[in-house]
Amino acid sequence: MATFKLKDHIYLINTLHWERRLFDELIPLPEGTTYNAYVIIGKDKTALIDSADTLKAFEFLKDLEALGIDKIDYVIANHAEQDHSGAIPKVLNKFEKAKVITNPKCAELLKTHLRIPDNKFQIIQENDLLDLGGKTLRFVMTPWVHWPETQVTFLEEDHIAFTCDFFGSHLATTEFITDGTPDVYNSAKRYYAEIMAPFRNMISKNIEKVENFEPLMICPSHGPIYRKPEFIINAYKDWISDKVDNLVLLLYVSMHHSIEHAIRFLEQKLIDNGVMVKTVSLSTADTGEVAMALIDAATIIVATPTVHASAHPLAIYYTFLANLLRPKTKFLGIINSYGWGGKAIEDLKNLFPNFKGELFEPISFKGMPDEEAMGKLERLASTIAQKHKEVGLL
Ligand code: FEO
């Protein structure tokens, strides 16, 4: 619960959710999160851009009251997801004359997800303007960052871009405005990796739309505001590029140390070959850290024991997740230890249809890796180094 004067007639309502630790029942939030809404007061009309999560609607209304807002004419919905739209029904109850300004797709989703009545909407299209009296809002469609209806609102006179999830970060902080720090960079990267990465091809066009507006400030609806837009725009350009690092992401599960033994050996051989490694034990993994590494890694190795004739469920889960996140990874390897058979390798391969790179010959061994398996692991390390060289990473 916090309000902050951004500029004359422009206010931030920063609903701090320090204690939230999970989003979508999937994404870890080690730093909590915020839902940012903005109030813009023109000479004639007052607009509210986005709101707060349903869980925080009561708090949100209190913040509006604390700011002395006694009239809202327009509620701009940049995105229908409930962490930004959840408080809109309560805002409409309190400010009965307010209209929800949004695009047709977002209106459709707000009607179905929050049951906001049809007569509450005023529909806008690409590049429509809304005059508040000395403050003009422009609406630009930025689909698939990260839903089909996402849009950005520009405040023309002040050159401020209100981007909602786009460029956001799950970071609860009272440092409401940033010039760009390593902490903010990491939180924004984690956010991009978990939520935006599957849409990187779409993001490129949407970055261009924001850049064309020449913003002096980017105001997302999660995390700090960017006083230097180039900080986050350049970071996004890097993340969406085809560039990967000379890095192997080793994802492993080990029940009785056989896989762990193989992974430790492979890790050292990769280091000896000049390849960087990030090793993650999937039984204690943080989904966000894995997602972030998937942005950078040129190679992924999944190593699993056999459980009930298939891969370990954790290996299945993270392979499935990697497939959803559509990483830029160029090379993939699978390592499997078994007791008496099974089809773990086949099952993992089938879980990764979005992977379009090169699959190395899987390595499989019975129980603890024997001399032959160690030889294959050593050759795998050399092959990875060679492949990284061929694509200019080493
Ligand atoms: Fe922050 Fe897509 O909601």
Short mmCIF file of N, CA, C and O in Angstrom, two decimals, residues 193-279:
data_model
loop_
_atom_site.label_atom_id
_atom_site.label_comp_id
_atom_site.label_asym_id
_atom_site.label_seq_id
_atom_site.Cartn_x
_atom_site.Cartn_y
_atom_site.Cartn_z
N ALA A 193 12.02 -14.17 -18.48
CA ALA A 193 12.28 -15.61 -18.72
C ALA A 193 11.06 -16.45 -18.40
O ALA A 193 10.75 -17.41 -19.11
N GLU A 194 10.34 -16.08 -17.34
CA GLU A 194 9.20 -16.90 -16.91
C GLU A 194 7.94 -16.62 -17.71
O GLU A 194 7.09 -17.50 -17.87
N ILE A 195 7.80 -15.39 -18.20
CA ILE A 195 6.50 -14.98 -18.75
C ILE A 195 6.57 -14.59 -20.22
O ILE A 195 5.68 -14.93 -21.01
N MET A 196 7.61 -13.88 -20.60
CA MET A 196 7.65 -13.30 -21.94
C MET A 196 8.43 -14.15 -22.97
O MET A 196 8.19 -14.03 -24.17
N ALA A 197 9.35 -14.97 -22.48
CA ALA A 197 10.27 -15.65 -23.40
C ALA A 197 9.58 -16.39 -24.55
O ALA A 197 10.06 -16.33 -25.69
N PRO A 198 8.44 -17.07 -24.30
CA PRO A 198 7.84 -17.80 -25.44
C PRO A 198 7.38 -16.87 -26.58
O PRO A 198 7.12 -17.35 -27.67
N PHE A 199 7.31 -15.57 -26.30
CA PHE A 199 6.76 -14.63 -27.30
C PHE A 199 7.83 -13.74 -27.90
O PHE A 199 7.55 -12.63 -28.35
N ARG A 200 9.08 -14.19 -27.88
CA ARG A 200 10.17 -13.27 -28.25
C ARG A 200 10.04 -12.74 -29.67
O ARG A 200 10.43 -11.60 -29.94
N ASN A 201 9.46 -13.52 -30.57
CA ASN A 201 9.32 -13.01 -31.94
C ASN A 201 8.32 -11.85 -32.01
O ASN A 201 8.51 -10.91 -32.77
N MET A 202 7.29 -11.92 -31.21
CA MET A 202 6.29 -10.84 -31.17
C MET A 202 6.86 -9.61 -30.45
O MET A 202 6.52 -8.47 -30.79
N ILE A 203 7.70 -9.86 -29.47
CA ILE A 203 8.20 -8.76 -28.63
C ILE A 203 9.01 -7.77 -29.45
O ILE A 203 8.94 -6.55 -29.23
N SER A 204 9.73 -8.28 -30.40
CA SER A 204 10.58 -7.42 -31.21
C SER A 204 9.76 -6.27 -31.85
O SER A 204 10.14 -5.10 -31.78
N LYS A 205 8.62 -6.60 -32.44
CA LYS A 205 7.77 -5.57 -33.07
C LYS A 205 7.21 -4.60 -32.03
O LYS A 205 7.07 -3.41 -32.28
N ASN A 206 6.91 -5.14 -30.88
CA ASN A 206 6.32 -4.29 -29.84
C ASN A 206 7.35 -3.34 -29.21
O ASN A 206 7.02 -2.23 -28.82
N ILE A 207 8.60 -3.79 -29.14
CA ILE A 207 9.66 -2.89 -28.65
C ILE A 207 9.76 -1.69 -29.60
O ILE A 207 9.89 -0.54 -29.18
N GLU A 208 9.69 -2.00 -30.87
CA GLU A 208 9.79 -0.93 -31.88
C GLU A 208 8.69 0.12 -31.70
O GLU A 208 8.95 1.31 -31.77
N LYS A 209 7.49 -0.36 -31.40
CA LYS A 209 6.37 0.57 -31.20
C LYS A 209 6.64 1.50 -30.00
O LYS A 209 6.34 2.67 -30.04
N VAL A 210 7.20 0.91 -28.95
CA VAL A 210 7.50 1.72 -27.76
C VAL A 210 8.64 2.68 -28.07
O VAL A 210 8.58 3.88 -27.73
N GLU A 211 9.66 2.21 -28.75
CA GLU A 211 10.81 3.07 -29.09
C GLU A 211 10.40 4.24 -29.98
O GLU A 211 10.91 5.35 -29.83
N ASN A 212 9.51 3.97 -30.92
CA ASN A 212 9.06 5.03 -31.84
C ASN A 212 8.44 6.21 -31.10
O ASN A 212 8.44 7.33 -31.57
N PHE A 213 7.91 5.92 -29.94
CA PHE A 213 7.27 6.97 -29.14
C PHE A 213 8.31 7.83 -28.40
O PHE A 213 8.01 8.90 -27.88
N GLU A 214 9.57 7.40 -28.42
CA GLU A 214 10.67 8.08 -27.73
C GLU A 214 10.33 8.39 -26.27
O GLU A 214 10.29 9.56 -25.86
N PRO A 215 10.05 7.35 -25.49
CA PRO A 215 9.64 7.60 -24.10
C PRO A 215 10.77 8.17 -23.25
O PRO A 215 11.93 7.80 -23.44
N LEU A 216 10.39 9.06 -22.35
CA LEU A 216 11.37 9.57 -21.38
C LEU A 216 11.31 8.74 -20.11
O LEU A 216 12.19 8.83 -19.25
N MET A 217 10.25 7.97 -19.99
CA MET A 217 10.07 7.13 -18.81
C MET A 217 9.19 5.94 -19.20
O MET A 217 8.24 6.11 -19.97
N ILE A 218 9.54 4.75 -18.69
CA ILE A 218 8.68 3.58 -18.90
C ILE A 218 8.10 3.18 -17.55
O ILE A 218 8.84 2.95 -16.59
N CYS A 219 6.79 3.15 -17.50
CA CYS A 219 6.08 2.83 -16.25
C CYS A 219 5.37 1.49 -16.40
O CYS A 219 4.26 1.42 -16.96
N PRO A 220 5.99 0.40 -15.95
CA PRO A 220 5.32 -0.90 -16.03
C PRO A 220 4.33 -1.06 -14.87
O PRO A 220 4.27 -0.21 -13.97
N SER A 221 3.60 -2.14 -14.87
CA SER A 221 2.64 -2.38 -13.78
C SER A 221 3.13 -3.42 -12.78
O SER A 221 2.35 -3.92 -11.96
N HIS A 222 4.41 -3.78 -12.87
CA HIS A 222 5.08 -4.56 -11.81
C HIS A 222 6.48 -3.97 -11.66
O HIS A 222 7.17 -3.74 -12.67
N GLY A 223 6.91 -3.79 -10.42
CA GLY A 223 8.30 -3.39 -10.17
C GLY A 223 8.56 -1.92 -10.47
O GLY A 223 7.64 -1.15 -10.76
N PRO A 224 9.84 -1.53 -10.40
CA PRO A 224 10.18 -0.11 -10.51
C PRO A 224 9.94 0.49 -11.90
O PRO A 224 9.93 -0.20 -12.92
N ILE A 225 9.79 1.81 -11.89
CA ILE A 225 9.65 2.63 -13.11
C ILE A 225 11.06 2.90 -13.64
O ILE A 225 11.99 3.14 -12.86
N TYR A 226 11.19 2.90 -14.96
CA TYR A 226 12.52 3.13 -15.57
C TYR A 226 12.66 4.58 -16.00
O TYR A 226 11.96 5.03 -16.90
N ARG A 227 13.59 5.28 -15.33
CA ARG A 227 13.85 6.69 -15.69
C ARG A 227 14.73 6.74 -16.94
O ARG A 227 14.77 7.73 -17.64
N LYS A 228 15.46 5.65 -17.17
CA LYS A 228 16.28 5.55 -18.38
C LYS A 228 15.74 4.38 -19.20
O LYS A 228 16.21 3.23 -19.04
N PRO A 229 14.79 4.65 -20.09
CA PRO A 229 14.15 3.54 -20.83
C PRO A 229 15.14 2.65 -21.56
O PRO A 229 14.90 1.45 -21.71
N GLU A 230 16.26 3.20 -21.98
CA GLU A 230 17.22 2.38 -22.75
C GLU A 230 17.76 1.21 -21.91
O GLU A 230 18.15 0.19 -22.46
N PHE A 231 17.75 1.36 -20.58
CA PHE A 231 18.24 0.28 -19.72
C PHE A 231 17.44 -1.00 -19.96
O PHE A 231 17.98 -2.07 -20.21
N ILE A 232 16.11 -0.86 -19.92
CA ILE A 232 15.27 -2.07 -20.05
C ILE A 232 15.05 -2.43 -21.52
O ILE A 232 14.96 -3.61 -21.87
N ILE A 233 15.02 -1.43 -22.39
CA ILE A 233 14.83 -1.74 -23.82
C ILE A 233 16.03 -2.52 -24.34
O ILE A 233 15.88 -3.53 -25.04
N ASN A 234 17.23 -2.09 -23.97
CA ASN A 234 18.43 -2.81 -24.44
C ASN A 234 18.52 -4.21 -23.84
O ASN A 234 18.94 -5.16 -24.51
N ALA A 235 18.10 -4.32 -22.58
CA ALA A 235 18.10 -5.66 -21.96
C ALA A 235 17.15 -6.57 -22.73
O ALA A 235 17.50 -7.71 -23.06
N TYR A 236 15.97 -6.10 -23.04
CA TYR A 236 15.00 -6.91 -23.80
C TYR A 236 15.56 -7.29 -25.17
O TYR A 236 15.39 -8.43 -25.63
N LYS A 237 16.21 -6.33 -25.82
CA LYS A 237 16.76 -6.63 -27.15
C LYS A 237 17.78 -7.76 -27.07
O LYS A 237 17.87 -8.60 -27.95
N ASP A 238 18.55 -7.76 -25.99
CA ASP A 238 19.54 -8.80 -25.80
C ASP A 238 18.85 -10.15 -25.55
O ASP A 238 19.19 -11.16 -26.16
N TRP A 239 17.85 -10.15 -24.68
CA TRP A 239 17.19 -11.42 -24.33
C TRP A 239 16.44 -12.02 -25.52
O TRP A 239 16.38 -13.23 -25.66
N ILE A 240 15.84 -11.18 -26.35
CA ILE A 240 15.07 -11.75 -27.47
C ILE A 240 15.95 -12.11 -28.67
O ILE A 240 15.47 -12.74 -29.61
N SER A 241 17.20 -11.67 -28.64
CA SER A 241 18.08 -11.96 -29.78
C SER A 241 18.39 -13.46 -29.84
O SER A 241 18.13 -14.20 -28.90
N ASP A 242 18.97 -13.90 -30.96
CA ASP A 242 19.32 -15.32 -31.09
C ASP A 242 20.58 -15.67 -30.30
O ASP A 242 20.97 -16.84 -30.22
N LYS A 243 21.21 -14.68 -29.75
CA LYS A 243 22.48 -14.87 -29.05
C LYS A 243 22.33 -15.82 -27.84
O LYS A 243 21.40 -15.68 -27.05
N VAL A 244 23.26 -16.77 -27.74
CA VAL A 244 23.34 -17.60 -26.53
C VAL A 244 24.79 -17.57 -26.05
O VAL A 244 25.68 -17.09 -26.77
N ASP A 245 25.02 -18.07 -24.86
CA ASP A 245 26.38 -18.03 -24.29
C ASP A 245 27.04 -19.40 -24.37
O ASP A 245 26.38 -20.43 -24.55
N ASN A 246 28.34 -19.37 -24.17
CA ASN A 246 29.12 -20.61 -24.09
C ASN A 246 28.82 -21.28 -22.75
O ASN A 246 29.65 -21.36 -21.86
N LEU A 247 27.59 -21.73 -22.62
CA LEU A 247 27.10 -22.20 -21.32
C LEU A 247 26.28 -23.48 -21.50
O LEU A 247 25.43 -23.57 -22.39
N VAL A 248 26.57 -24.45 -20.65
CA VAL A 248 25.75 -25.68 -20.60
C VAL A 248 24.91 -25.64 -19.33
O VAL A 248 25.44 -25.42 -18.23
N LEU A 249 23.62 -25.83 -19.50
CA LEU A 249 22.73 -25.95 -18.35
C LEU A 249 22.52 -27.44 -18.08
O LEU A 249 21.94 -28.16 -18.90
N LEU A 250 23.07 -27.89 -16.96
CA LEU A 250 22.96 -29.32 -16.58
C LEU A 250 21.81 -29.47 -15.60
O LEU A 250 21.92 -29.05 -14.44
N LEU A 251 20.73 -30.04 -16.06
CA LEU A 251 19.56 -30.25 -15.19
C LEU A 251 19.56 -31.73 -14.80
O LEU A 251 19.49 -32.59 -15.67
N TYR A 252 19.63 -32.01 -13.51
CA TYR A 252 19.73 -33.43 -13.14
C TYR A 252 18.89 -33.78 -11.93
O TYR A 252 18.59 -32.94 -11.08
N VAL A 253 18.50 -35.04 -11.89
CA VAL A 253 17.89 -35.66 -10.71
C VAL A 253 18.71 -36.90 -10.42
O VAL A 253 19.03 -37.65 -11.35
N SER A 254 19.02 -37.11 -9.16
CA SER A 254 19.77 -38.32 -8.80
C SER A 254 19.16 -38.91 -7.55
O SER A 254 19.00 -38.22 -6.55
N MET A 255 18.79 -40.19 -7.61
CA MET A 255 18.16 -40.82 -6.44
C MET A 255 19.19 -41.57 -5.60
O MET A 255 19.14 -41.56 -4.39
N HIS A 256 20.13 -42.25 -6.31
CA HIS A 256 21.11 -43.07 -5.58
C HIS A 256 22.53 -42.79 -6.07
O HIS A 256 23.37 -43.69 -6.13
N HIS A 257 22.76 -41.54 -6.49
CA HIS A 257 24.10 -41.01 -6.81
C HIS A 257 24.68 -41.43 -8.15
O HIS A 257 25.76 -40.95 -8.51
N SER A 258 24.01 -42.31 -8.91
CA SER A 258 24.58 -42.71 -10.21
C SER A 258 24.61 -41.50 -11.15
O SER A 258 25.65 -41.20 -11.75
N ILE A 259 23.48 -40.85 -11.27
CA ILE A 259 23.40 -39.67 -12.15
C ILE A 259 24.31 -38.56 -11.62
O ILE A 259 25.01 -37.88 -12.38
N GLU A 260 24.31 -38.40 -10.31
CA GLU A 260 25.14 -37.34 -9.73
C GLU A 260 26.62 -37.59 -10.06
O GLU A 260 27.36 -36.65 -10.39
N HIS A 261 27.03 -38.82 -9.99
CA HIS A 261 28.40 -39.20 -10.31
C HIS A 261 28.72 -38.81 -11.77
O HIS A 261 29.76 -38.21 -12.05
N ALA A 262 27.78 -39.12 -12.67
CA ALA A 262 27.99 -38.80 -14.09
C ALA A 262 28.04 -37.28 -14.31
O ALA A 262 28.88 -36.77 -15.07
N ILE A 263 27.15 -36.59 -13.62
CA ILE A 263 27.06 -35.13 -13.80
C ILE A 263 28.33 -34.43 -13.29
O ILE A 263 28.85 -33.52 -13.93
N ARG A 264 28.82 -34.86 -12.14
CA ARG A 264 30.04 -34.24 -11.58
C ARG A 264 31.22 -34.45 -12.54
O ARG A 264 32.04 -33.56 -12.77
N PHE A 265 31.28 -35.64 -13.13
CA PHE A 265 32.35 -35.96 -14.07
C PHE A 265 32.22 -35.09 -15.33
O PHE A 265 33.18 -34.46 -15.78
N LEU A 266 31.00 -35.02 -15.86
CA LEU A 266 30.77 -34.23 -17.08
C LEU A 266 31.05 -32.75 -16.83
O LEU A 266 31.66 -32.06 -17.67
N GLU A 267 30.63 -32.28 -15.69
CA GLU A 267 30.83 -30.87 -15.31
C GLU A 267 32.33 -30.52 -15.39
O GLU A 267 32.72 -29.53 -15.99
N GLN A 268 33.15 -31.38 -14.78
CA GLN A 268 34.60 -31.12 -14.78
C GLN A 268 35.18 -31.17 -16.19
O GLN A 268 36.02 -30.35 -16.57
N LYS A 269 34.71 -32.15 -16.97
CA LYS A 269 35.23 -32.27 -18.35
C LYS A 269 34.84 -31.06 -19.19
O LYS A 269 35.61 -30.60 -20.04
N LEU A 270 33.65 -30.53 -18.95
CA LEU A 270 33.24 -29.32 -19.68
C LEU A 270 34.12 -28.14 -19.28
O LEU A 270 34.58 -27.37 -20.13
N ILE A 271 34.37 -28.02 -17.99
CA ILE A 271 35.24 -26.94 -17.50
C ILE A 271 36.62 -27.08 -18.15
O ILE A 271 37.21 -26.11 -18.64
N ASP A 272 37.13 -28.32 -18.19
CA ASP A 272 38.45 -28.58 -18.79
C ASP A 272 38.47 -28.17 -20.27
O ASP A 272 39.52 -27.82 -20.80
N ASN A 273 37.31 -28.25 -20.91
CA ASN A 273 37.23 -27.89 -22.34
C ASN A 273 36.88 -26.41 -22.56
O ASN A 273 36.60 -26.01 -23.69
N GLY A 274 36.85 -25.66 -21.47
CA GLY A 274 36.61 -24.21 -21.60
C GLY A 274 35.15 -23.84 -21.74
O GLY A 274 34.82 -22.73 -22.20
N VAL A 275 34.27 -24.74 -21.32
CA VAL A 275 32.83 -24.45 -21.41
C VAL A 275 32.29 -24.09 -20.03
O VAL A 275 32.60 -24.77 -19.04
N MET A 276 31.47 -23.05 -19.96
CA MET A 276 30.86 -22.66 -18.69
C MET A 276 29.69 -23.59 -18.38
O MET A 276 29.02 -24.08 -19.30
N VAL A 277 29.45 -23.81 -17.09
CA VAL A 277 28.41 -24.76 -16.69
C VAL A 277 27.53 -24.14 -15.61
O VAL A 277 28.03 -23.48 -14.71
N LYS A 278 26.23 -24.37 -15.72
CA LYS A 278 25.33 -24.10 -14.58
C LYS A 278 24.62 -25.41 -14.28
O LYS A 278 23.89 -25.94 -15.12
N THR A 279 24.91 -25.95 -13.10
CA THR A 279 24.34 -27.24 -12.73
C THR A 279 23.20 -27.03 -11.74
O THR A 279 23.35 -26.30 -10.76
#
